[in-house]
Tab-separated table of C-alpha atoms in Angstrom:
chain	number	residue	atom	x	y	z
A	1	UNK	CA	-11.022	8.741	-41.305
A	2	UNK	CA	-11.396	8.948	-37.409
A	3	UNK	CA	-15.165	11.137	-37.100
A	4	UNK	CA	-16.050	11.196	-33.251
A	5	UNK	CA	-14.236	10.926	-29.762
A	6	UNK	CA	-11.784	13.334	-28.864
A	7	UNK	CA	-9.417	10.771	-27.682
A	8	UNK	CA	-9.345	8.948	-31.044
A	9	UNK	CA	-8.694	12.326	-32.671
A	10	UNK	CA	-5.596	12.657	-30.193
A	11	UNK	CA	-4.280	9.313	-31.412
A	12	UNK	CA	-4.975	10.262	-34.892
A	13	UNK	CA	-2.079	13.323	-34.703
A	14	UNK	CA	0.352	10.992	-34.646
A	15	UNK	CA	-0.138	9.204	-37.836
A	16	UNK	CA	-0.439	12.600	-39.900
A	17	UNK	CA	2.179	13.643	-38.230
A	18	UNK	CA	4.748	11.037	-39.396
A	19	UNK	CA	2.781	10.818	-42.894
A	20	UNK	CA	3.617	14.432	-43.293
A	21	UNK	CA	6.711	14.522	-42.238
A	22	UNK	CA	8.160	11.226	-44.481
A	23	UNK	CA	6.904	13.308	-47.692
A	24	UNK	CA	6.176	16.826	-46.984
A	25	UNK	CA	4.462	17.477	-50.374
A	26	UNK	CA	1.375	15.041	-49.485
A	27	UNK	CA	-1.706	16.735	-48.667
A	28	UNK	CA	-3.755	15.325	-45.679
A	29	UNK	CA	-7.231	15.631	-45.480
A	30	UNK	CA	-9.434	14.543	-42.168
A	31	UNK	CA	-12.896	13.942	-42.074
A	32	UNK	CA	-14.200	15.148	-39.143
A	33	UNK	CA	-17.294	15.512	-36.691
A	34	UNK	CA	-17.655	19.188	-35.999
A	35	UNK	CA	-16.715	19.381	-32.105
A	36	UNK	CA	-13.722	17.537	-32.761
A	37	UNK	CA	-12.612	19.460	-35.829
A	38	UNK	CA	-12.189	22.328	-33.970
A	39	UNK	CA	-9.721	21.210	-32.013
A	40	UNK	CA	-7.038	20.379	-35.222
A	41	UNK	CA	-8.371	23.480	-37.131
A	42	UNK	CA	-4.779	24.709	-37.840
A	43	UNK	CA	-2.839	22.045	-37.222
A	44	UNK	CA	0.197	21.950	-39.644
A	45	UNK	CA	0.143	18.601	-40.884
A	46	UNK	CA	-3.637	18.969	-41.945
A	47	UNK	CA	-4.277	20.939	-45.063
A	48	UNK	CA	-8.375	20.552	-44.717
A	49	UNK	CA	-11.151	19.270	-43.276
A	50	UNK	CA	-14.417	17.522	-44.210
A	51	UNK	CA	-16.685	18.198	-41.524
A	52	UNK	CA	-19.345	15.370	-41.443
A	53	UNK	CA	-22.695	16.486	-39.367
A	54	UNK	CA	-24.152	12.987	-37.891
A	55	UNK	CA	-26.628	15.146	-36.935
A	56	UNK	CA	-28.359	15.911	-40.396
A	57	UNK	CA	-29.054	12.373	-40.587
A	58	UNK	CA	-28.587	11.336	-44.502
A	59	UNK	CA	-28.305	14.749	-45.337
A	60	UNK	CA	-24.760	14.540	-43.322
A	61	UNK	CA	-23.929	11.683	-45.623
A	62	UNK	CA	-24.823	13.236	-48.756
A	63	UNK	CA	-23.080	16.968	-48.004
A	64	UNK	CA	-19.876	14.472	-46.862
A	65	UNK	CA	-20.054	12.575	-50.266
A	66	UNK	CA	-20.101	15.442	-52.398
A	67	UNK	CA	-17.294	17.269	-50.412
A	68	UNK	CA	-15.279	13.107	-50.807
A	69	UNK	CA	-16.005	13.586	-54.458
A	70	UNK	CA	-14.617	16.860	-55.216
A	71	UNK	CA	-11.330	15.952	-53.836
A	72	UNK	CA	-8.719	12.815	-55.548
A	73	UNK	CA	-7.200	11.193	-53.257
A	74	UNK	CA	-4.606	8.267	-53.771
A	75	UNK	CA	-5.315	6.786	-50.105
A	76	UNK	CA	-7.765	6.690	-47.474
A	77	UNK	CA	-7.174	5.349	-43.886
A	78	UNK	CA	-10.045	4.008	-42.099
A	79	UNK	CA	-8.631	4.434	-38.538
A	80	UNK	CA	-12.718	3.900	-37.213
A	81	UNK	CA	-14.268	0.619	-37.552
A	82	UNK	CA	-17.758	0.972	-37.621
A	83	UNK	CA	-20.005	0.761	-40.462
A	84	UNK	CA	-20.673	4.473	-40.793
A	85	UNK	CA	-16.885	5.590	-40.894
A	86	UNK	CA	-17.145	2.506	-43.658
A	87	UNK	CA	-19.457	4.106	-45.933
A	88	UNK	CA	-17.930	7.158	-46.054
A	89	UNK	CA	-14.449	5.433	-46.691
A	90	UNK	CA	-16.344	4.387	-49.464
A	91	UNK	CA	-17.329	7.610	-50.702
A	92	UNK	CA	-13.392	8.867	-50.863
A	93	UNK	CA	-12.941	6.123	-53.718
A	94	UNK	CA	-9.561	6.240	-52.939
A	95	UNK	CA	-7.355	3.449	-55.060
A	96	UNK	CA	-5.874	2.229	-51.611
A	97	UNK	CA	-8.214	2.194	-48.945
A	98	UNK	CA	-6.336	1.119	-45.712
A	99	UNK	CA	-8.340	-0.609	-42.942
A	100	UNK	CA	-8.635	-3.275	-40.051
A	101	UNK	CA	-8.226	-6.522	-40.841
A	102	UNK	CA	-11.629	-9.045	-40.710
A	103	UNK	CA	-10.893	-9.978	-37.066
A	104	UNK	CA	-11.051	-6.245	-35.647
A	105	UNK	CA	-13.270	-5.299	-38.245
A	106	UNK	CA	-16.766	-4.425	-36.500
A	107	UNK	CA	-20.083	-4.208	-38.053
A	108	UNK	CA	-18.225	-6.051	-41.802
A	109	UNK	CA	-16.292	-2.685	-42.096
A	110	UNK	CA	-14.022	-4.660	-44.256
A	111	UNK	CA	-15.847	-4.267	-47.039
A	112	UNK	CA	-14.993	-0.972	-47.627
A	113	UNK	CA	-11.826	-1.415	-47.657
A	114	UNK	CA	-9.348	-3.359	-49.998
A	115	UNK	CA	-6.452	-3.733	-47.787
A	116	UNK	CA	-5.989	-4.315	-44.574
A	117	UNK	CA	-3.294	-4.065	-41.543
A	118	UNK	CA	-2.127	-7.658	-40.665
A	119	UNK	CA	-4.226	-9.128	-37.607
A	120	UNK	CA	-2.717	-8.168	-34.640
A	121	UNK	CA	-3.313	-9.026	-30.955
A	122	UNK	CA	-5.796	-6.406	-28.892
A	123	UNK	CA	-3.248	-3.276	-27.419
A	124	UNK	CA	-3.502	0.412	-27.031
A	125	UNK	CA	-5.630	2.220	-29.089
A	126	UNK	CA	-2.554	4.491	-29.809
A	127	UNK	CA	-0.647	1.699	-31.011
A	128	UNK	CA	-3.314	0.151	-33.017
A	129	UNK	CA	-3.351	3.477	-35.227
A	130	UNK	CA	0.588	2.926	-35.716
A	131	UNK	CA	0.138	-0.252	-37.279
A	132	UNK	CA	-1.090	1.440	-40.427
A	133	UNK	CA	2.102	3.559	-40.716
A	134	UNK	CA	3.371	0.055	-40.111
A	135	UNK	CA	1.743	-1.010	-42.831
A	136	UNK	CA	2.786	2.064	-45.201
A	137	UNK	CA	6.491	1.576	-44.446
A	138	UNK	CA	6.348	4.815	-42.825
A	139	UNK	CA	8.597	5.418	-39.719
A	140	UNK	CA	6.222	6.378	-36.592
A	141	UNK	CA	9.050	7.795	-34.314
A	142	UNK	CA	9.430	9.811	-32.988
A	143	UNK	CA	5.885	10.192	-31.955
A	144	UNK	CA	4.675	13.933	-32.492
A	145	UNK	CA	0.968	15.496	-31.644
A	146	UNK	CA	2.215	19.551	-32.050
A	147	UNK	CA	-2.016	20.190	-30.034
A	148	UNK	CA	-0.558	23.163	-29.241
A	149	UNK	CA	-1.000	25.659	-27.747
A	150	UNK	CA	-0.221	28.163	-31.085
A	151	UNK	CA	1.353	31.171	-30.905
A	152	UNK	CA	-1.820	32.989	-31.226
A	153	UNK	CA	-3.298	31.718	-28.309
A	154	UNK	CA	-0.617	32.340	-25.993
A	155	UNK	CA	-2.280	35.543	-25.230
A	156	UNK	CA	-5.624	34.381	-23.737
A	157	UNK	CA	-3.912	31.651	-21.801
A	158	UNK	CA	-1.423	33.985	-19.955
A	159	UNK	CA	-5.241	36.431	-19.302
A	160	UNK	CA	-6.439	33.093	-18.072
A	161	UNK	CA	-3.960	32.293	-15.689
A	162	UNK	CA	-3.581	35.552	-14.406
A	163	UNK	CA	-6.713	35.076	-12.526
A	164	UNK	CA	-4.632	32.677	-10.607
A	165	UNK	CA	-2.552	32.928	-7.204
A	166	UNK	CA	-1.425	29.757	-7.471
A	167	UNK	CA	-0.700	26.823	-9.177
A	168	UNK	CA	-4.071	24.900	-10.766
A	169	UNK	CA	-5.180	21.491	-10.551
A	170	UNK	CA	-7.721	20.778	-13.869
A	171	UNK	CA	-10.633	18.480	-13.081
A	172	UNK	CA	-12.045	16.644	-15.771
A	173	UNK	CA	-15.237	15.420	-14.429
A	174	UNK	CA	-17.387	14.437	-17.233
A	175	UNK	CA	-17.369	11.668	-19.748
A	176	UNK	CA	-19.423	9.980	-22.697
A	177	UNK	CA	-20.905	7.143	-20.263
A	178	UNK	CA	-21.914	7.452	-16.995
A	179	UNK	CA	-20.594	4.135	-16.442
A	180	UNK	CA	-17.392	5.963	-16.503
A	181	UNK	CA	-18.415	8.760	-14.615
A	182	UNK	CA	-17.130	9.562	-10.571
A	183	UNK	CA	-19.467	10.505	-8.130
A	184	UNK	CA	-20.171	14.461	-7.743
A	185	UNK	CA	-19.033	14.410	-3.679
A	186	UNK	CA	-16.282	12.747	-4.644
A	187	UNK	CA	-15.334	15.023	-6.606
A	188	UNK	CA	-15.449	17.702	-4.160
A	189	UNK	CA	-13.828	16.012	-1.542
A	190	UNK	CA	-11.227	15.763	-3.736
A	191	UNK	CA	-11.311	19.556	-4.925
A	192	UNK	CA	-11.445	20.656	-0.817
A	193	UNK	CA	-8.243	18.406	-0.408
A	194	UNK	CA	-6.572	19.756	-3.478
A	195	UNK	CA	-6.725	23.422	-2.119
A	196	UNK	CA	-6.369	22.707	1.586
A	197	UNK	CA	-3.064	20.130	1.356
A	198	UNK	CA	-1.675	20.698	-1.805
A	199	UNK	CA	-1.762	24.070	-2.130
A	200	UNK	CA	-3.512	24.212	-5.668
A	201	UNK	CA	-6.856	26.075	-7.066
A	202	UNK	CA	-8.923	23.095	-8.836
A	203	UNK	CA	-10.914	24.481	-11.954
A	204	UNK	CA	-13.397	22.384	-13.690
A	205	UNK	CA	-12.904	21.602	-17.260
A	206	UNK	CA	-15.117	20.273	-19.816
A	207	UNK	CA	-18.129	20.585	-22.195
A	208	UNK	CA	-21.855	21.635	-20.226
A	209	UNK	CA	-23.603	18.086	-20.263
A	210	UNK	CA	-26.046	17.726	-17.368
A	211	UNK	CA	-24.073	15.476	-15.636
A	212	UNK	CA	-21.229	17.552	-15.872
A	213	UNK	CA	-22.836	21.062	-14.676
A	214	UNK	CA	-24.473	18.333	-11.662
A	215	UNK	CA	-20.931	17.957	-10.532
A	216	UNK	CA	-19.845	21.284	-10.975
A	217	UNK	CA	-23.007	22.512	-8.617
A	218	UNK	CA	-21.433	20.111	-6.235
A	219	UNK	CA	-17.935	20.830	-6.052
A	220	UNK	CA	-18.821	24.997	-5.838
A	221	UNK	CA	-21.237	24.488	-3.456
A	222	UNK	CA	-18.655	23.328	-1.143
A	223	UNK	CA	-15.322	24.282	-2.386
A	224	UNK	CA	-15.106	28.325	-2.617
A	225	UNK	CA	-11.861	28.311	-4.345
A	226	UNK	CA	-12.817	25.872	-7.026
A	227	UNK	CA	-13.043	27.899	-10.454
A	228	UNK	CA	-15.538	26.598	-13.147
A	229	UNK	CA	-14.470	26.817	-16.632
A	230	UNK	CA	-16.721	24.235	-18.606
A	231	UNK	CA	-17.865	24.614	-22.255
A	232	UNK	CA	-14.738	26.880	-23.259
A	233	UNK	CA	-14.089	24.495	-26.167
A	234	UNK	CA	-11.675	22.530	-26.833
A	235	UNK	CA	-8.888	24.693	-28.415
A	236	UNK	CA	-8.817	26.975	-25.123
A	237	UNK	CA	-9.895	23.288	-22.749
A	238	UNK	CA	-6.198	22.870	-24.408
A	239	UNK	CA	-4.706	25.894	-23.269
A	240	UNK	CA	-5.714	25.287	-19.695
A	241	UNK	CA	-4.374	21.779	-19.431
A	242	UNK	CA	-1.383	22.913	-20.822
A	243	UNK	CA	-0.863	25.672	-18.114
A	244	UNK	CA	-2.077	22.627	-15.136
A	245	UNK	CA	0.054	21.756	-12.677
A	246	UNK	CA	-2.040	19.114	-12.268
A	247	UNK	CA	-4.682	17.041	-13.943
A	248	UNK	CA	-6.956	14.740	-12.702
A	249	UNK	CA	-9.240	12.695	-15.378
A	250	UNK	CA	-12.014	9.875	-16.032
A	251	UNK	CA	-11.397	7.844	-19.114
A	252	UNK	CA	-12.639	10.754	-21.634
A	253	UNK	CA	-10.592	12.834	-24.508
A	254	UNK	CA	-9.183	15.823	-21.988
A	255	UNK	CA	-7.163	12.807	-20.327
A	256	UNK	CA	-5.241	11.844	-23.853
A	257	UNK	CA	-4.807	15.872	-24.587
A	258	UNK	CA	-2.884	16.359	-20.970
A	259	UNK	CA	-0.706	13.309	-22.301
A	260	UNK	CA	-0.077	14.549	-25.316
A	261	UNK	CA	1.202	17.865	-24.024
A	262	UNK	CA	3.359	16.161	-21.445
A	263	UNK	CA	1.291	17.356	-18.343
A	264	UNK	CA	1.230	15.214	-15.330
A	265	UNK	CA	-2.598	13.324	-15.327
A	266	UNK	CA	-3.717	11.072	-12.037
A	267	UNK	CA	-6.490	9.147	-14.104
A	268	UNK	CA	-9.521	7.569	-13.158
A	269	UNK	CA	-10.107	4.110	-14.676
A	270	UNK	CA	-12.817	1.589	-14.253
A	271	UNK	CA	-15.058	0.588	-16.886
A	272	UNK	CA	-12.758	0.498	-19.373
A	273	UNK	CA	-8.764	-1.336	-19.314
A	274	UNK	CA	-6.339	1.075	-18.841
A	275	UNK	CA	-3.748	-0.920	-20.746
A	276	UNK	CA	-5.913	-0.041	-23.563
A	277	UNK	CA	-7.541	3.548	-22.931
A	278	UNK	CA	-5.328	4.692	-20.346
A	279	UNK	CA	-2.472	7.984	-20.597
A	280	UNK	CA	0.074	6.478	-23.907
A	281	UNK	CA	3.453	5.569	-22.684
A	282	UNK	CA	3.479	7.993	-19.510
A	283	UNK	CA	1.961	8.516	-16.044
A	284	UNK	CA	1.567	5.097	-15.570
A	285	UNK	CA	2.305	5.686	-12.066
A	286	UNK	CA	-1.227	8.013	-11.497
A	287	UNK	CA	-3.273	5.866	-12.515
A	288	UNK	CA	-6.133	5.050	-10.051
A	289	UNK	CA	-7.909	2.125	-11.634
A	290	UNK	CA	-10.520	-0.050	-10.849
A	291	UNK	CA	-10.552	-2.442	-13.530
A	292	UNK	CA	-9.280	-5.710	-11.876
A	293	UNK	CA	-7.070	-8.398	-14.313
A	294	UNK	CA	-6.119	-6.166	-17.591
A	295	UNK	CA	-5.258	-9.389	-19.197
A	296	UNK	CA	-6.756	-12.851	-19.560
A	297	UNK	CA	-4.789	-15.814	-21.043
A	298	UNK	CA	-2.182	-13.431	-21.962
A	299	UNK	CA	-4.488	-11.363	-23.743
A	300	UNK	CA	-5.747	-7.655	-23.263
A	301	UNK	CA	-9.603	-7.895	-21.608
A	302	UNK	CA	-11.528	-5.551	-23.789
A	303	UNK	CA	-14.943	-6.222	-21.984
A	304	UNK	CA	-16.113	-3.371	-20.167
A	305	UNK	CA	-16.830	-3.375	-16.585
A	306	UNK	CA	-20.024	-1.211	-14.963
A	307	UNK	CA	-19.953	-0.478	-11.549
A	308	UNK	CA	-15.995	-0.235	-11.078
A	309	UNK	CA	-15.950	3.769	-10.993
A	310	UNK	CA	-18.117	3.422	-7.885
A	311	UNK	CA	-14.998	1.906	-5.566
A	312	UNK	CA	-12.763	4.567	-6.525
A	313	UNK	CA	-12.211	6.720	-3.197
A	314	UNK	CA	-10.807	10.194	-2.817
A	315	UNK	CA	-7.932	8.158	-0.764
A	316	UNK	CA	-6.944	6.090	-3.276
A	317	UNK	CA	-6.914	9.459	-5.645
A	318	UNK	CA	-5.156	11.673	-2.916
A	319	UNK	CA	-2.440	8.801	-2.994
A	320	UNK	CA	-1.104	9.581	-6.383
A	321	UNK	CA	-1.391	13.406	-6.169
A	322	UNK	CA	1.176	12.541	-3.050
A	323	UNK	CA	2.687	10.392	-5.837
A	324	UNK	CA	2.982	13.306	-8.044
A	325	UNK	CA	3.582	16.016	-5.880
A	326	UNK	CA	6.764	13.627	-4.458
A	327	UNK	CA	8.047	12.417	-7.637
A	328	UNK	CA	7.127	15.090	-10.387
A	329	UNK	CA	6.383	18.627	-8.751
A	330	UNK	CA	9.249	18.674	-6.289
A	331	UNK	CA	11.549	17.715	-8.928
């Protein structure tokens, strides 16, 4: 049950993954929004999809209860703890229905549930989703996402890149808050530097919100060689990651795809704690962040923090692409 971000989804392949692959014969079904479905349409550890449509109101509900209802299942896990992803755990009527304990459990979503993971202190999201394999007896490692690219869209990657004359950079420059967002300028300072000192053709990747195409006017307005490719959806926003030499990301789902497919990110943290939403295990060493004391009393900080993104400065970001270009692309 994980219905929204993109990130969350990317977190999510994990856990099928391993529940897959400790019985092959169980059959996985996710219950999706219909952005992020499309980008695990395919996937080989998911055997179908309930798309849920927020945007039909109760109608969404409904259409999702019917689909629940025409399918047995023997468990449901309620990786999303909000009371909506709570009432359609309740429609599954699964026997086991797997959630958050009462401590982590927003808006009572523990009443949807009858059993929970053990409490647990606050840690990566990623993490938090392995504590229900945890809590299956099912081994999470090795940790497997298999986003792809597949075979069959090999083709229209190598098209895409032949455009190119060099290696790309992939800027991710929009997000689901502005509070997370980086100034448009900033951006293309960045993008000039890119192409002047590192040698690299930045192309803009992402969906066509207005903030987004604002910063895209921006950085092509100034940078010639920067190369727009917003709103190709996520299966092909995949492929071009995957081909990056280079990505640079806010705090927004692109950054946990590049991760997932091993691809070098610099990220862009301030609002939110890295510890928590930053790249899983890896490029720890990119990470531009403006969040200030991750912990408190030994514990994660999960408050978020407006106005960080703002003191970010294309020095601080040109740093770790000198970081990565020393320590990853000369290697």
């Amino acid at each position: 049950m994980l219905l929204t971000a993109v990130g969350d989804l990317v977190h999510g392949l994990p856990v099928v993954n391993a529940l897959k692959r400790d019985d092959p014969s169980c059959r996985i079904t996710w219950i999706l929004q219909p952005g992020p479905a499309t980008l695990v349409r395919g996937h080989r550890s998911v055997d179908d999809i309930i798309v849920f449509d927020r945007g039909r109101g109760w109608r969404g509900f409904l259409d999702a209860r019917r689909a629940l209802r025409a399918r047995p299942f023997d468990l449901t896990l309620a990786l999303q703890d909000y009371a909506k992803a709570g009432i359609l755990t309740a429609f599954s009527r699964a026997p086991v229905r797997l959630g958050y304990d009462r401590a982590r459990a927003r808006d009572m979503n523990w009443l949807f549930t009858n059993r929970r993971i053990p409490p647990h202190p606050a840690q990566h999201v990623q993490d938090e989703y392995l504590e229900f394999l945890h809590a299956l007896g099912v081994a999470a490692e090795p940790l497997a996402w298999d986003i792809g690219p597949y075979d069959d869209e090999r083709p229209w990657q190598r098209e895409f890149m032949s455009h190119f004359d060099r290696p790309i950079a992939a800027l991710v420059v929009g997000s689901s808050k502005r509070e997370k967002d980086w100034q448009p300028d900033r951006w293309a300072e960045l993008a000039a530097a890119l192409a002047r000192d590192f040698g690299l053709t930045p192309v803009i990747v992402g969906a066509r919100s207005p903030r987004e195409m604002q910063t895209e006017h921006v950085i092509v307005s100034r940078e010639r060689s920067a190369v727009s490719a917003l709103d190709s959806g996520l299966r092909r926003l995949t492929a071009i990651l995957d081909a990056s030499a280079l990505v640079v990301s806010l705090d927004t789902g692109p950054l946990h795809i590049a991760t997932a497919l091993g691809r070098p990110v610099v990220s862009l943290i301030g609002y939110t704690n890295p510890a928590r939403f930053g790249p899983y295990r890896r490029w720890h060493d990119l990470i531009v962040s403006a969040y200030g004391d991750e912990t408190r009393d030994g514990a994660l900080c999960l408050d978020r923090r407006p106005g960080r993104m703002a003191t970010i400065t294309v020095a601080q970001v040109l740093d770790r692409v000198q970081h990565w270009r020393a320590a990853y692309a000369l290697a």
